[in-house]
CSV table of C-alpha atoms in Angstrom, one decimal:
chain,number,residue,atom,x,y,z
A,21,MET,CA,155.5,187.8,146.1
A,22,SER,CA,156.3,190.4,143.4
A,23,LYS,CA,153.2,191.9,141.9
A,24,ILE,CA,154.7,194.6,139.7
A,25,GLU,CA,158.2,194.1,138.3
A,26,ILE,CA,159.6,196.9,136.5
A,27,ARG,CA,162.6,196.1,134.4
A,28,ASN,CA,165.0,198.6,132.9
A,29,PHE,CA,162.3,201.0,132.2
A,30,ASN,CA,162.9,204.3,130.4
A,31,LEU,CA,160.4,206.9,129.4
A,32,TYR,CA,160.9,209.9,127.0
A,33,TYR,CA,158.7,213.0,126.6
A,34,ALA,CA,159.8,213.6,123.0
A,35,ASN,CA,163.5,214.3,123.5
A,36,PHE,CA,163.5,214.6,127.3
A,37,HIS,CA,164.5,211.5,129.0
A,38,ALA,CA,162.3,211.4,132.1
A,39,LEU,CA,162.8,207.9,133.4
A,40,LYS,CA,166.2,206.4,133.3
A,41,ASP,CA,166.6,202.7,133.4
A,42,ILE,CA,164.3,202.0,136.4
A,43,SER,CA,164.2,198.6,137.9
A,44,ILE,CA,161.9,197.8,140.8
A,45,SER,CA,160.0,194.8,142.2
A,46,ILE,CA,156.8,195.9,144.0
A,47,GLU,CA,155.4,193.3,146.4
A,48,GLU,CA,151.8,192.3,146.7
A,49,LYS,CA,149.5,193.7,149.4
A,50,ARG,CA,151.9,196.2,150.7
A,51,ILE,CA,152.0,200.0,150.4
A,52,THR,CA,155.0,201.2,148.2
A,53,ALA,CA,155.8,204.9,148.4
A,54,MET,CA,157.7,206.9,145.8
A,55,ILE,CA,159.4,210.0,147.2
A,56,GLY,CA,161.7,212.6,145.6
A,57,PRO,CA,161.9,216.1,144.7
A,58,SER,CA,159.6,217.8,142.2
A,59,GLY,CA,160.4,216.7,138.7
A,60,CYS,CA,162.3,213.6,139.7
A,61,GLY,CA,159.9,211.4,137.8
A,62,LYS,CA,157.9,209.7,140.6
A,63,SER,CA,154.5,210.6,139.1
A,64,THR,CA,155.6,209.8,135.6
A,65,LEU,CA,156.7,206.2,136.8
A,66,LEU,CA,153.4,205.9,138.7
A,67,ARG,CA,151.3,206.8,135.6
A,68,SER,CA,153.4,204.3,133.6
A,69,ILE,CA,152.0,201.5,135.7
A,70,ASN,CA,148.5,201.8,134.1
A,71,ARG,CA,149.8,203.5,130.9
A,72,ILE,CA,148.0,206.8,131.5
A,73,ASN,CA,151.1,208.4,130.1
A,74,ASP,CA,149.9,206.9,126.7
A,75,THR,CA,147.4,209.8,126.3
A,76,ILE,CA,150.4,212.3,126.3
A,77,GLU,CA,151.7,213.0,122.7
A,78,GLY,CA,155.3,212.2,122.2
A,79,VAL,CA,155.8,209.7,124.9
A,80,LYS,CA,158.0,206.8,124.2
A,81,THR,CA,159.0,203.9,126.5
A,82,VAL,CA,161.7,201.3,126.4
A,83,GLY,CA,161.9,198.4,128.9
A,84,GLU,CA,159.1,196.5,130.6
A,85,ILE,CA,156.6,196.7,133.4
A,86,ASN,CA,155.3,193.4,134.2
A,87,ILE,CA,152.1,193.0,136.2
A,88,GLU,CA,151.5,189.4,137.4
A,89,GLY,CA,154.2,188.3,135.0
A,90,ILE,CA,152.7,190.1,131.8
A,91,ASN,CA,154.5,193.0,130.3
A,92,ILE,CA,151.8,195.7,130.1
A,93,TYR,CA,153.7,197.4,127.2
A,94,ASN,CA,153.1,194.5,125.0
A,95,ASP,CA,151.3,195.3,121.8
A,96,ASN,CA,148.4,192.9,122.5
A,97,ILE,CA,147.6,194.5,125.9
A,98,ASP,CA,143.9,195.5,126.4
A,99,VAL,CA,144.6,199.0,128.0
A,100,ASP,CA,141.0,199.2,129.2
A,101,PHE,CA,141.3,195.9,131.1
A,102,LEU,CA,144.7,197.0,132.4
A,103,ARG,CA,143.3,200.3,133.9
A,104,ARG,CA,140.4,198.3,135.5
A,105,ASN,CA,142.9,196.0,137.2
A,106,VAL,CA,145.1,199.0,138.1
A,107,GLY,CA,142.9,201.8,139.6
A,108,MET,CA,144.0,205.3,140.2
A,109,VAL,CA,143.3,208.1,142.5
A,110,PHE,CA,144.5,211.6,141.7
A,111,GLN,CA,145.7,214.6,143.7
A,112,ARG,CA,142.5,216.5,143.8
A,113,PRO,CA,139.3,214.5,144.5
A,114,ASN,CA,137.6,214.4,141.2
A,115,PRO,CA,134.0,212.9,141.7
A,116,PHE,CA,131.8,213.2,138.8
A,117,PRO,CA,128.9,215.7,139.2
A,118,ILE,CA,126.4,212.9,139.7
A,119,SER,CA,125.1,211.1,142.6
A,120,ILE,CA,127.2,209.3,145.2
A,121,TYR,CA,125.6,205.9,144.1
A,122,GLU,CA,126.3,206.7,140.4
A,123,ASN,CA,129.9,207.6,141.0
A,124,VAL,CA,130.6,204.2,142.4
A,125,ALA,CA,128.5,202.3,139.9
A,126,PHE,CA,130.1,204.3,137.0
A,127,GLY,CA,132.9,201.9,136.4
A,128,LEU,CA,130.6,198.9,136.7
A,129,ARG,CA,128.4,200.3,134.0
A,130,VAL,CA,131.1,201.4,131.7
A,131,ASN,CA,132.9,198.1,131.8
A,132,ARG,CA,129.6,196.2,131.9
A,133,ILE,CA,130.7,194.3,135.1
A,134,ALA,CA,127.5,194.0,136.9
A,135,SER,CA,124.8,192.0,135.3
A,136,SER,CA,121.9,193.2,137.4
A,137,LYS,CA,120.7,196.1,139.7
A,138,GLU,CA,121.1,193.8,142.7
A,139,ILE,CA,124.7,193.1,142.0
A,140,THR,CA,125.4,196.8,141.3
A,141,ASP,CA,123.7,197.6,144.7
A,142,GLN,CA,125.8,195.1,146.5
A,143,THR,CA,129.0,196.3,144.9
A,144,VAL,CA,128.2,200.0,145.7
A,145,GLU,CA,127.5,199.0,149.3
A,146,LYS,CA,130.7,197.0,149.6
A,147,SER,CA,132.9,199.7,148.0
A,148,LEU,CA,131.4,202.3,150.2
A,149,LYS,CA,131.9,200.1,153.3
A,150,SER,CA,135.5,199.5,152.3
A,151,VAL,CA,136.2,203.3,152.4
A,152,LEU,CA,134.1,203.7,155.7
A,153,LEU,CA,131.6,205.9,153.9
A,154,TRP,CA,128.7,203.5,154.0
A,155,ASP,CA,127.3,204.2,157.4
A,156,ASN,CA,127.2,208.0,156.9
A,157,MET,CA,126.1,207.8,153.2
A,158,LYS,CA,123.6,204.8,153.0
A,159,ASP,CA,120.5,207.2,153.4
A,160,LYS,CA,122.1,209.9,151.1
A,161,LEU,CA,123.2,207.7,148.1
A,162,HIS,CA,121.2,209.9,145.6
A,163,LYS,CA,122.7,213.1,146.8
A,164,SER,CA,125.2,214.9,144.5
A,165,ALA,CA,128.8,213.7,145.2
A,166,LEU,CA,129.8,217.4,145.0
A,167,THR,CA,128.0,218.0,148.4
A,168,LEU,CA,130.6,215.9,150.2
A,169,THR,CA,133.7,217.3,152.0
A,170,LEU,CA,137.0,217.0,150.3
A,171,GLU,CA,138.0,214.1,152.4
A,172,GLN,CA,134.7,212.2,151.7
A,173,GLN,CA,135.1,213.0,148.0
A,174,GLN,CA,138.6,211.5,148.1
A,175,ARG,CA,137.1,208.5,149.9
A,176,LEU,CA,134.5,208.3,147.1
A,177,CYS,CA,137.0,208.3,144.4
A,178,ILE,CA,138.8,205.5,146.1
A,179,ALA,CA,135.4,203.6,146.3
A,180,ARG,CA,135.0,204.2,142.7
A,181,ALA,CA,138.4,202.8,142.0
A,182,ILE,CA,137.9,199.7,144.0
A,183,ALA,CA,134.3,199.1,142.8
A,184,VAL,CA,135.7,197.4,139.5
A,185,ALA,CA,137.7,195.1,141.7
A,186,PRO,CA,141.3,196.1,140.7
A,187,HIS,CA,144.3,194.3,142.1
A,188,ILE,CA,146.5,197.4,142.3
A,189,ILE,CA,145.6,201.0,143.4
A,190,LEU,CA,147.9,203.9,142.2
A,191,LEU,CA,147.6,207.0,144.3
A,192,ASP,CA,149.1,210.3,143.0
A,193,GLU,CA,149.4,212.6,146.1
A,194,PRO,CA,145.9,211.7,147.4
A,195,CYS,CA,146.1,213.9,150.5
A,196,SER,CA,147.7,217.0,149.0
A,197,SER,CA,144.5,219.0,149.0
A,198,LEU,CA,143.3,217.7,152.4
A,199,ASP,CA,143.7,219.1,155.9
A,200,PRO,CA,145.8,217.2,158.6
A,201,VAL,CA,142.9,215.4,160.1
A,202,ALA,CA,141.5,214.4,156.7
A,203,THR,CA,144.9,213.4,155.7
A,204,ARG,CA,145.3,211.0,158.7
A,205,LYS,CA,141.9,209.5,158.0
A,206,ILE,CA,142.8,208.7,154.4
A,207,GLU,CA,146.1,207.3,155.6
A,208,GLU,CA,144.5,205.0,158.0
A,209,LEU,CA,142.1,203.9,155.2
A,210,MET,CA,145.1,203.2,153.0
A,211,ILE,CA,146.7,201.0,155.7
A,212,GLN,CA,143.3,199.1,156.0
A,213,LEU,CA,143.2,198.7,152.2
A,214,LYS,CA,146.6,197.2,151.8
A,215,ASP,CA,145.3,193.8,153.2
A,216,GLU,CA,143.5,193.4,150.0
A,217,TYR,CA,145.2,195.6,147.3
A,218,THR,CA,148.7,196.4,146.3
A,219,ILE,CA,149.1,200.1,146.8
A,220,VAL,CA,151.5,202.4,145.2
A,221,ILE,CA,151.6,206.0,146.4
A,222,VAL,CA,153.4,209.1,145.1
A,223,THR,CA,153.8,211.6,147.8
A,224,HIS,CA,155.7,214.8,148.4
A,225,ASN,CA,155.1,214.4,152.1
A,226,MET,CA,158.0,212.3,153.3
A,227,GLN,CA,156.3,211.9,156.7
A,228,GLN,CA,153.3,210.3,155.1
A,229,ALA,CA,155.5,207.9,153.2
A,230,ALA,CA,157.2,207.0,156.6
A,231,ARG,CA,153.9,206.7,158.3
A,232,ILE,CA,152.1,204.5,156.0
A,233,SER,CA,154.4,202.5,153.5
A,234,GLN,CA,156.3,199.3,154.0
A,235,ASP,CA,158.6,199.9,151.0
A,236,THR,CA,159.9,203.3,149.7
A,237,ALA,CA,161.6,204.2,146.4
A,238,PHE,CA,163.7,207.4,146.4
A,239,MET,CA,164.0,209.0,143.0
A,240,LEU,CA,166.2,211.8,141.8
A,241,LEU,CA,166.6,213.3,138.3
A,242,GLY,CA,164.7,210.4,136.6
A,243,LYS,CA,166.8,207.8,138.4
A,244,LEU,CA,166.0,205.3,141.1
A,245,ILE,CA,168.5,206.1,143.9
A,246,GLU,CA,167.4,203.6,146.3
A,247,PHE,CA,164.5,201.2,147.0
A,248,SER,CA,164.3,199.5,150.3
A,249,LYS,CA,162.0,198.8,153.3
A,250,THR,CA,160.6,202.1,154.6
A,251,ASP,CA,162.1,201.7,158.0
A,252,GLU,CA,165.6,201.3,156.4
A,253,ILE,CA,165.2,204.3,154.2
A,254,PHE,CA,164.2,206.4,157.2
A,255,THR,CA,166.7,205.1,159.8
A,256,ASN,CA,169.7,203.8,157.9
A,257,PRO,CA,169.5,204.6,154.1
A,258,SER,CA,172.4,203.2,152.1
A,259,LYS,CA,172.9,206.1,149.8
A,260,LYS,CA,174.1,209.5,150.7
A,261,GLU,CA,171.6,211.2,148.3
A,262,THR,CA,168.7,209.4,150.3
A,263,ASP,CA,170.1,210.4,153.6
A,264,ASP,CA,170.3,214.1,152.5
A,265,TYR,CA,166.8,214.1,151.2
A,266,VAL,CA,165.1,212.4,154.1
A,267,SER,CA,167.0,214.5,156.5
A,268,GLY,CA,165.8,217.7,154.6
A,269,ARG,CA,169.2,218.8,153.6
A,270,PHE,CA,167.9,219.3,150.0
A,271,GLY,CA,164.8,219.1,148.0
B,14,MET,CA,142.3,202.5,166.7
B,15,ARG,CA,144.9,204.5,164.7
B,16,HIS,CA,147.7,202.3,163.3
B,17,PHE,CA,150.2,204.5,165.4
B,18,ASP,CA,148.3,203.8,168.5
B,19,ILE,CA,148.4,200.1,168.1
B,20,GLU,CA,152.2,200.4,167.7
B,21,MET,CA,152.3,202.5,170.9
B,22,ASN,CA,150.2,199.9,172.8
B,23,ASP,CA,152.6,197.2,171.5
B,24,LEU,CA,155.6,199.2,172.8
B,25,GLN,CA,154.0,199.5,176.2
B,26,ASN,CA,153.2,195.7,176.3
B,27,ARG,CA,156.7,194.8,175.3
B,28,LEU,CA,158.2,197.0,178.2
B,29,LEU,CA,155.7,195.3,180.7
B,30,ASP,CA,156.8,191.8,179.4
B,31,MET,CA,160.5,192.8,179.9
B,32,ALA,CA,159.7,194.2,183.4
B,33,SER,CA,158.2,190.8,184.3
B,34,LEU,CA,161.4,189.0,183.1
B,35,VAL,CA,163.4,191.3,185.1
B,36,GLN,CA,161.3,190.9,188.1
B,37,GLU,CA,161.7,187.2,187.9
B,38,MET,CA,165.5,187.6,187.7
B,39,ILE,CA,165.5,189.7,190.8
B,40,ARG,CA,163.3,187.2,192.7
B,41,ALA,CA,165.5,184.4,191.6
B,42,ALA,CA,168.7,186.2,192.6
B,43,THR,CA,167.6,187.4,195.9
B,44,GLY,CA,166.1,184.0,196.6
B,45,GLU,CA,169.3,182.4,196.2
B,46,LEU,CA,170.9,185.0,198.4
B,47,SER,CA,168.3,184.3,201.2
B,48,GLY,CA,169.0,180.6,200.8
B,49,LYS,CA,165.4,179.9,200.1
B,50,ASP,CA,166.0,179.0,196.5
B,51,SER,CA,169.3,177.4,195.5
B,52,LYS,CA,170.7,176.9,192.0
B,53,GLN,CA,169.0,179.9,190.6
B,54,VAL,CA,172.1,181.1,188.8
B,55,GLU,CA,171.3,179.2,185.6
B,56,LYS,CA,167.8,180.6,185.6
B,57,VAL,CA,169.1,184.1,186.0
B,58,TYR,CA,171.5,183.8,183.1
B,59,SER,CA,168.9,182.3,180.9
B,60,LEU,CA,166.4,185.2,181.7
B,61,GLU,CA,169.3,187.7,181.0
B,62,LYS,CA,169.5,186.5,177.5
B,63,LYS,CA,165.8,187.1,177.0
B,64,VAL,CA,165.9,190.6,178.6
B,65,ASN,CA,169.0,191.7,176.4
B,66,ILE,CA,167.1,190.5,173.3
B,67,GLN,CA,164.0,192.6,174.4
B,68,GLU,CA,166.2,195.6,175.0
B,69,ILE,CA,167.4,195.6,171.5
B,70,VAL,CA,164.0,195.0,170.0
B,71,ILE,CA,162.4,197.8,172.1
B,72,ASP,CA,165.1,200.2,171.3
B,73,ASP,CA,164.7,199.5,167.6
B,74,LYS,CA,161.0,199.8,167.9
B,75,CYS,CA,161.4,203.3,169.5
B,76,LEU,CA,163.8,204.4,166.9
B,77,LYS,CA,161.4,203.3,164.1
B,78,LEU,CA,158.4,204.9,165.8
B,79,ILE,CA,160.2,208.2,166.0
B,80,ALA,CA,161.7,208.1,162.5
B,81,LEU,CA,158.4,206.9,160.8
B,82,ASN,CA,155.9,208.8,162.7
B,83,GLN,CA,157.5,212.0,163.9
B,84,PRO,CA,155.6,211.9,167.2
B,85,VAL,CA,155.2,215.1,169.3
B,86,GLY,CA,153.8,215.9,172.7
B,87,THR,CA,152.7,213.1,175.0
B,88,ASP,CA,153.5,210.5,172.2
B,89,LEU,CA,157.2,211.8,172.0
B,90,ARG,CA,157.6,211.9,175.7
B,91,PHE,CA,156.2,208.3,176.0
B,92,ILE,CA,158.6,207.0,173.5
B,93,THR,CA,161.8,208.7,174.9
B,94,SER,CA,160.7,207.6,178.5
B,95,ALA,CA,160.2,204.0,177.1
B,96,MET,CA,163.8,204.1,175.8
B,97,ARG,CA,165.1,205.2,179.3
B,98,ILE,CA,163.0,202.7,181.1
B,99,ASN,CA,164.1,200.0,178.7
B,100,SER,CA,167.7,200.7,179.6
B,101,ASP,CA,167.0,200.9,183.4
B,102,LEU,CA,165.2,197.5,183.2
B,103,GLU,CA,168.2,196.0,181.4
B,104,ARG,CA,170.6,197.4,184.0
B,105,MET,CA,168.4,195.9,186.7
B,106,GLY,CA,168.8,192.5,185.1
B,107,ASP,CA,172.6,193.1,185.1
B,108,GLU,CA,172.5,193.8,188.8
B,109,ALA,CA,170.5,190.6,189.4
B,110,VAL,CA,173.0,188.6,187.6
B,111,ASN,CA,175.8,190.2,189.9
B,112,ILE,CA,173.8,189.3,192.9
B,113,SER,CA,173.1,185.8,191.7
B,114,ARG,CA,176.9,185.2,190.8
B,115,MET,CA,177.9,185.9,194.4
B,116,ALA,CA,174.9,184.6,196.4
B,117,LYS,CA,175.8,180.9,196.0
B,118,ASP,CA,179.1,181.2,198.1
B,119,LEU,CA,177.9,184.0,200.5
B,120,ILE,CA,175.2,182.1,202.2
B,121,ARG,CA,177.7,179.7,203.6
B,122,TYR,CA,179.2,182.4,205.9
B,123,LYS,CA,177.1,182.6,208.9
B,124,GLU,CA,179.4,185.1,210.4
B,125,LEU,CA,178.2,187.7,207.9
B,126,LYS,CA,175.4,189.0,210.2
B,127,PRO,CA,174.2,192.0,208.0
B,128,PHE,CA,172.1,189.4,206.0
B,129,GLU,CA,169.2,190.5,208.2
B,130,ASP,CA,169.4,194.2,206.8
B,131,ILE,CA,170.1,192.9,203.4
B,132,SER,CA,166.9,191.0,203.6
B,133,LYS,CA,165.0,194.2,204.4
B,134,MET,CA,166.8,196.1,201.5
B,135,VAL,CA,165.6,193.1,199.3
B,136,LEU,CA,162.0,193.5,200.4
B,137,CYS,CA,162.0,197.2,200.0
B,138,VAL,CA,163.6,197.3,196.5
B,139,GLU,CA,161.5,194.4,195.2
B,140,ASN,CA,158.5,196.4,196.4
B,141,MET,CA,159.8,199.5,194.7
B,142,VAL,CA,160.4,197.6,191.4
B,143,VAL,CA,156.8,196.2,191.4
B,144,GLU,CA,155.3,199.5,192.3
B,145,SER,CA,157.3,201.4,189.6
B,146,ILE,CA,156.1,198.9,186.9
B,147,LYS,CA,152.6,199.3,188.1
B,148,ALA,CA,152.9,203.1,188.0
B,149,PHE,CA,154.2,202.9,184.4
B,150,ASN,CA,151.3,200.5,183.4
B,151,THR,CA,148.8,203.0,184.8
B,152,SER,CA,150.5,206.2,184.4
B,153,ASP,CA,149.9,206.7,188.1
B,154,THR,CA,152.3,209.6,189.1
B,155,ASP,CA,151.2,209.5,192.7
B,156,LEU,CA,152.4,206.0,192.9
B,157,ALA,CA,155.6,207.0,191.2
B,158,LEU,CA,156.1,209.7,193.9
B,159,LEU,CA,155.6,207.2,196.7
B,160,VAL,CA,158.3,204.9,195.3
B,161,LEU,CA,160.7,207.9,194.9
B,162,LYS,CA,160.4,208.4,198.5
B,163,LYS,CA,161.3,204.9,199.4
B,164,ASP,CA,164.8,205.3,197.9
B,165,ASP,CA,166.2,207.1,201.1
B,166,GLU,CA,165.1,204.2,203.1
B,167,VAL,CA,167.1,201.8,200.9
B,168,ASP,CA,170.0,204.1,201.0
B,169,LYS,CA,169.9,204.2,204.9
B,170,LEU,CA,169.8,200.4,205.0
B,171,ARG,CA,172.7,200.2,202.6
B,172,ASP,CA,174.8,202.5,204.7
B,173,LYS,CA,173.9,200.4,207.9
B,174,VAL,CA,174.8,197.2,206.0
B,175,ILE,CA,178.1,198.6,204.8
B,176,ASP,CA,179.0,199.9,208.3
B,177,ASP,CA,178.2,196.4,209.8
B,178,ILE,CA,180.5,194.7,207.2
B,179,LYS,CA,183.3,197.1,207.9
B,180,ASN,CA,183.2,196.2,211.5
B,181,ILE,CA,183.3,192.4,210.7
B,182,MET,CA,186.2,193.2,208.4
B,183,VAL,CA,188.1,195.1,211.2
B,184,SER,CA,187.4,192.4,213.7
B,185,SER,CA,188.0,189.3,211.5
B,186,SER,CA,191.5,187.8,210.9
B,187,SER,CA,190.3,185.4,208.3
B,188,PRO,CA,191.2,186.5,204.8
B,189,GLU,CA,188.3,184.3,203.4
B,190,VAL,CA,185.8,186.1,205.6
B,191,ILE,CA,187.2,189.5,204.4
B,192,GLN,CA,186.9,188.5,200.8
B,193,LYS,CA,183.3,187.4,201.3
B,194,ALA,CA,182.6,190.5,203.2
B,195,VAL,CA,183.8,192.5,200.3
B,196,ASP,CA,181.5,190.5,197.9
B,197,LEU,CA,178.7,191.3,200.4
B,198,ILE,CA,179.4,195.0,199.9
B,199,PHE,CA,179.0,194.5,196.2
B,200,VAL,CA,175.8,192.6,196.8
B,201,ALA,CA,174.4,195.4,198.9
B,202,LYS,CA,175.4,197.9,196.3
B,203,SER,CA,173.7,195.8,193.5
B,204,ILE,CA,170.5,195.8,195.4
B,205,GLU,CA,170.7,199.6,196.1
B,206,ARG,CA,171.3,200.1,192.4
B,207,ILE,CA,168.2,198.2,191.5
B,208,GLY,CA,166.3,200.6,193.7
B,209,ASP,CA,168.0,203.5,191.9
B,210,HIS,CA,166.8,202.1,188.6
B,211,ALA,CA,163.3,201.9,189.9
B,212,THR,CA,163.4,205.7,191.0
B,213,ASN,CA,164.7,206.4,187.5
B,214,ILE,CA,161.6,204.7,186.0
B,215,CYS,CA,159.5,206.6,188.3
B,216,GLU,CA,161.1,209.9,187.3
B,217,ASP,CA,160.4,209.0,183.7
B,218,ILE,CA,156.9,208.3,184.5
B,219,ILE,CA,156.5,211.8,185.8
B,220,PHE,CA,158.1,213.2,182.7
B,221,MET,CA,156.0,211.1,180.5
B,222,VAL,CA,152.7,212.1,182.1
B,223,HIS,CA,153.3,215.7,183.2
B,224,GLY,CA,156.3,216.7,180.9
B,225,LYS,CA,158.1,217.7,184.2
B,226,ASP,CA,161.7,216.7,184.5
B,227,ILE,CA,162.4,216.1,188.2
B,228,ARG,CA,165.8,214.5,187.8
B,229,HIS,CA,168.6,216.2,189.7
B,230,PRO,CA,166.7,218.7,191.6
B,231,LYS,CA,169.7,220.4,193.0
B,232,THR,CA,171.2,221.1,189.7
B,233,ASN,CA,168.0,222.3,188.2
B,234,SER,CA,167.3,224.8,191.0
């Protein structure tokens, strides 16, 4: 079932046409990877899915991004609600300089989701369990999040994103600051999370896209060149540009 | 367990399932040949279809595992060996089909005495197949080496069978007997080829476990 339906979507940074007539249907509870050389527009497209680009001056969009059938660029959309439903994790782990517990509870408090301390405690526990941090952290919940390793910090950021019960998680190069072992652990986590969430990931690392995603979009110069099942993209792509890119001939 | 490891286990299990089907084909074909089980041809054909499908599925799985995971070291050796073992198993199945196709008519010709040695070949080859699959399942290179040694025994039996058949052909004046004798040579060849595929599997097991390529020792030296 299609969770995110992008139709004829265009984005301009002032006069620069960054995304050109993109149409993709992203399915529910799968990992969709966006790959392509630097500047191809993959991060811009990802950030359009929860309207984070709105914060950039001069951004203009044309076309639709429908989530569960509703165009998120409609005038009456509650952007705060949208961003709660569409969580985001960034390149560098960015925990707040507060305790581990407070990091996870932050979204619940800001959005006034938890009605009691008991519910907050339960949500923090569930979120930390989802990212496999609970067993190690349950006795250190009130330590500063900045004392964690980079991999643990990124797990914490994912826990913070899922604490507010989103349906979709966007990940913008979530492993680019991690070493190979930590990268593998985060990848395994993503594979587990896909059973509950629709995940869209932007990655420069083609091998990562191949390892973890079920669908892959290849972008070039603001255009979507090919969108297909990941195994098709990496074994038998239909477009020459895709073949050249995945086989390392350019980019 | 890593997602990749789950996929690798699945690959191994699929190969073992395919090996069971092939063993069943060989049993059915040789059973028909010995006259113990008649009307096995249909069974062999039906199993062959399943084996062919498995071959395609396993090849596709190996291709995707390589393309999507960029395996190295032991993992890469396992997958490349799996591809070769897959091909050997399918070819064993083809040989079983060849045997089965000719067996039905052959057992009626009592003059063709080499049956006794053919039975010895069958026993030896069936054992090689079972042991090679066991060695693959347990990554047992000692067992694989033992299987490799048995190939000479099969080759000797084949040579003896062919000599005997030649004698029958020389002394017989019946064109029908000569035709059946030729068929029997093909059967002996097919049985021996099954043994060769079992040795190929064992060579792959040694490459898979130790990274050592022991094929074509004369060429390599």
